[in-house]
Tab-separated table of C-alpha atoms in Angstrom:
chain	number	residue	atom	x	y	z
A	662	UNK	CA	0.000	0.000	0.000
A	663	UNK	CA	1.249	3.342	-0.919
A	664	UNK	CA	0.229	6.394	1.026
A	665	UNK	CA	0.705	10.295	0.320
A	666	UNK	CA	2.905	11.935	2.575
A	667	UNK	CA	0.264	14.542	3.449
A	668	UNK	CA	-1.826	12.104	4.315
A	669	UNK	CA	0.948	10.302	6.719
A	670	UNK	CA	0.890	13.712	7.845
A	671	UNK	CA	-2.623	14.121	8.750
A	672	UNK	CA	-2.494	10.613	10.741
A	673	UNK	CA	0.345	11.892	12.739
A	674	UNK	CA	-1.483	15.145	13.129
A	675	UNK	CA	-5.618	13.574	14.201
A	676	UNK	CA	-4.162	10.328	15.622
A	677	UNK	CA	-0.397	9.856	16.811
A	678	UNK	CA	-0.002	13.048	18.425
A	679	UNK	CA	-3.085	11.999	20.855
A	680	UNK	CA	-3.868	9.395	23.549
A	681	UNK	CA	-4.845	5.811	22.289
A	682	UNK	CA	-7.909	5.256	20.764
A	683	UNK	CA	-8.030	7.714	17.715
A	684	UNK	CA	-9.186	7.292	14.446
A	685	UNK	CA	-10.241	8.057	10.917
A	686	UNK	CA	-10.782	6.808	7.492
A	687	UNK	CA	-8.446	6.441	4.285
A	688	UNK	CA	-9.723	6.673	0.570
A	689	UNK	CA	-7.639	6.217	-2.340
A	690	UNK	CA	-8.333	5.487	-6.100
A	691	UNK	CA	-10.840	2.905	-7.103
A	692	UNK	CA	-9.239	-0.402	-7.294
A	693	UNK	CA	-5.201	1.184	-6.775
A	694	UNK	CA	-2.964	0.147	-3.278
A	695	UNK	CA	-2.952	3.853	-2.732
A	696	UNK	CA	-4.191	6.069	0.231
A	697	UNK	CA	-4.584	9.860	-1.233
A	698	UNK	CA	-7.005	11.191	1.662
A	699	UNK	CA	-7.586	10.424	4.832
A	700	UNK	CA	-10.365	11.763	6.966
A	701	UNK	CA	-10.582	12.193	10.953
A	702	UNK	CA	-13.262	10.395	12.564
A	703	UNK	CA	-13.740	13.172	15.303
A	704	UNK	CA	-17.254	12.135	16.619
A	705	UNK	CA	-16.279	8.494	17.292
A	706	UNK	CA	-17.285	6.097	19.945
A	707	UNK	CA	-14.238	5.577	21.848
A	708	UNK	CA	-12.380	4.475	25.460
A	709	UNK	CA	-9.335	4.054	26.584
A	710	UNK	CA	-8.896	0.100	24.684
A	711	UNK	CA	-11.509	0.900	22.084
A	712	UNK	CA	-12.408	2.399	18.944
A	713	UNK	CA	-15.678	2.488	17.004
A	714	UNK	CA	-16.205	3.988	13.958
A	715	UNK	CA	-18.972	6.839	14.313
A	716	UNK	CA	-22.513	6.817	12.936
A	717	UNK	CA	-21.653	9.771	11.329
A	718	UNK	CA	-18.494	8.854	9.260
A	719	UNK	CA	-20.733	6.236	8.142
A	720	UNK	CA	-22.543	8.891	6.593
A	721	UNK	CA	-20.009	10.521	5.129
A	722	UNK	CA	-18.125	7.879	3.573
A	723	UNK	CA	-20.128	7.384	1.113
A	724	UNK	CA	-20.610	10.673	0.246
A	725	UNK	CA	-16.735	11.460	-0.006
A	726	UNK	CA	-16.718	8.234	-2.512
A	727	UNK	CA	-19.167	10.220	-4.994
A	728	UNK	CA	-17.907	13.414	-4.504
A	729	UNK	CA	-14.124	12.643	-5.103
A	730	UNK	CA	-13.936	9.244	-6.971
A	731	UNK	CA	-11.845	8.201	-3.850
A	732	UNK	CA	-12.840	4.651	-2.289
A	733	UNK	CA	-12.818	3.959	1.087
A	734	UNK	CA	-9.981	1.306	2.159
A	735	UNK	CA	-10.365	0.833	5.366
A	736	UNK	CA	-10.004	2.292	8.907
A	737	UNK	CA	-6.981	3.646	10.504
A	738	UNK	CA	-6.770	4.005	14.578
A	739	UNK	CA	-4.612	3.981	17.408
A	740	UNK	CA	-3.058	1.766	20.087
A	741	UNK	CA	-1.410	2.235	23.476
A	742	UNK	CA	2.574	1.266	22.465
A	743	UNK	CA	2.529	-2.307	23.099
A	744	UNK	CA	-0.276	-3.445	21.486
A	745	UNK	CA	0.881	-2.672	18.170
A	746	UNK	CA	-1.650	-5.371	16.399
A	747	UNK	CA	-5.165	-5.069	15.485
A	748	UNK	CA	-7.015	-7.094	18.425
A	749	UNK	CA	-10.032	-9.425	17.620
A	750	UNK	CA	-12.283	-6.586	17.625
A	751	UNK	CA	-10.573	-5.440	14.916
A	752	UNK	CA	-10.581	-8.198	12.824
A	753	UNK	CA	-14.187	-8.683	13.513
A	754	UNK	CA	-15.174	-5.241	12.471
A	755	UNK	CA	-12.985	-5.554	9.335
A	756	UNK	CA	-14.813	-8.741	8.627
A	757	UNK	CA	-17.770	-7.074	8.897
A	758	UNK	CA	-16.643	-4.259	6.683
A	759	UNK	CA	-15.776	-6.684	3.503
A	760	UNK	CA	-19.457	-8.362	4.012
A	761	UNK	CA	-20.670	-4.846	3.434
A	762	UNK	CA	-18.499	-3.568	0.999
A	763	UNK	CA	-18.481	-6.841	-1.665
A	764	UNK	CA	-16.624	-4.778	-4.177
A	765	UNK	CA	-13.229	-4.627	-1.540
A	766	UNK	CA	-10.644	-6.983	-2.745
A	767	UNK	CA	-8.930	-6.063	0.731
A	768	UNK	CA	-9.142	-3.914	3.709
A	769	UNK	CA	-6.577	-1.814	5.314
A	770	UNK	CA	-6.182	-1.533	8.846
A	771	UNK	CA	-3.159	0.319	10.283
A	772	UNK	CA	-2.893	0.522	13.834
A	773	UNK	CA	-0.843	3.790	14.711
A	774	UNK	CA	1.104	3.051	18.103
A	775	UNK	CA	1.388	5.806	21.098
A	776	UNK	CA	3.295	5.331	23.913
């Protein structure tokens, strides 16, 4: 997966330079390994050990798709420094994310580590 520095730079910027869990998602060209935009997730449902995407990104994803012939590819969040691998949660919401997204070939899911 390629990704744009300016978008490296917004992840450092909405998730890495806060405490764990943060998060947002990346869009890139249909059907390309790329990541050209990423978008903070400021309204989502989080704790200390969790992250869940917000009602309203869900909203706005597909809207961002039409608007900017971008797809979404994935979710990008945070962990506390040692747990620098998605947990089961994780792979169960990504799971869930390819059953609703058929046209996916793949999902990516960084996990951005703070200590």
């Amino acid at each position: 997966m390629r990704i744009f520095d300016e978008v490296l730079e917004d992840i450092s910027i909405h998730i890495a330079s806060h405490e764990p869990e943060k998060g947002g998602i990346p869009f890139g060209p249909d059907g390309r390994d790329v990541i050209a935009l990423f978008v903070p997730d400021e309204t989502a449902v989080t704790s200390s050990v969790t992250y869940t995407v917000s009602s309203a990104m869900s909203e706005i994803a597909p809207r961002i798709e039409k608007e900017t012939n971008l797809e979404y590819k994935g979710v990008v969040h945070s962990h506390c420094g040692s747990m620098y691998h998605p947990s089961t949660g994780d792979g169960l919401s990504a799971a869930n994310a390819l059953k609703l997204n058929p046209h996916l070939g793949r999902f990516f899911l960084p996990i951005v580590t703070v200590d």
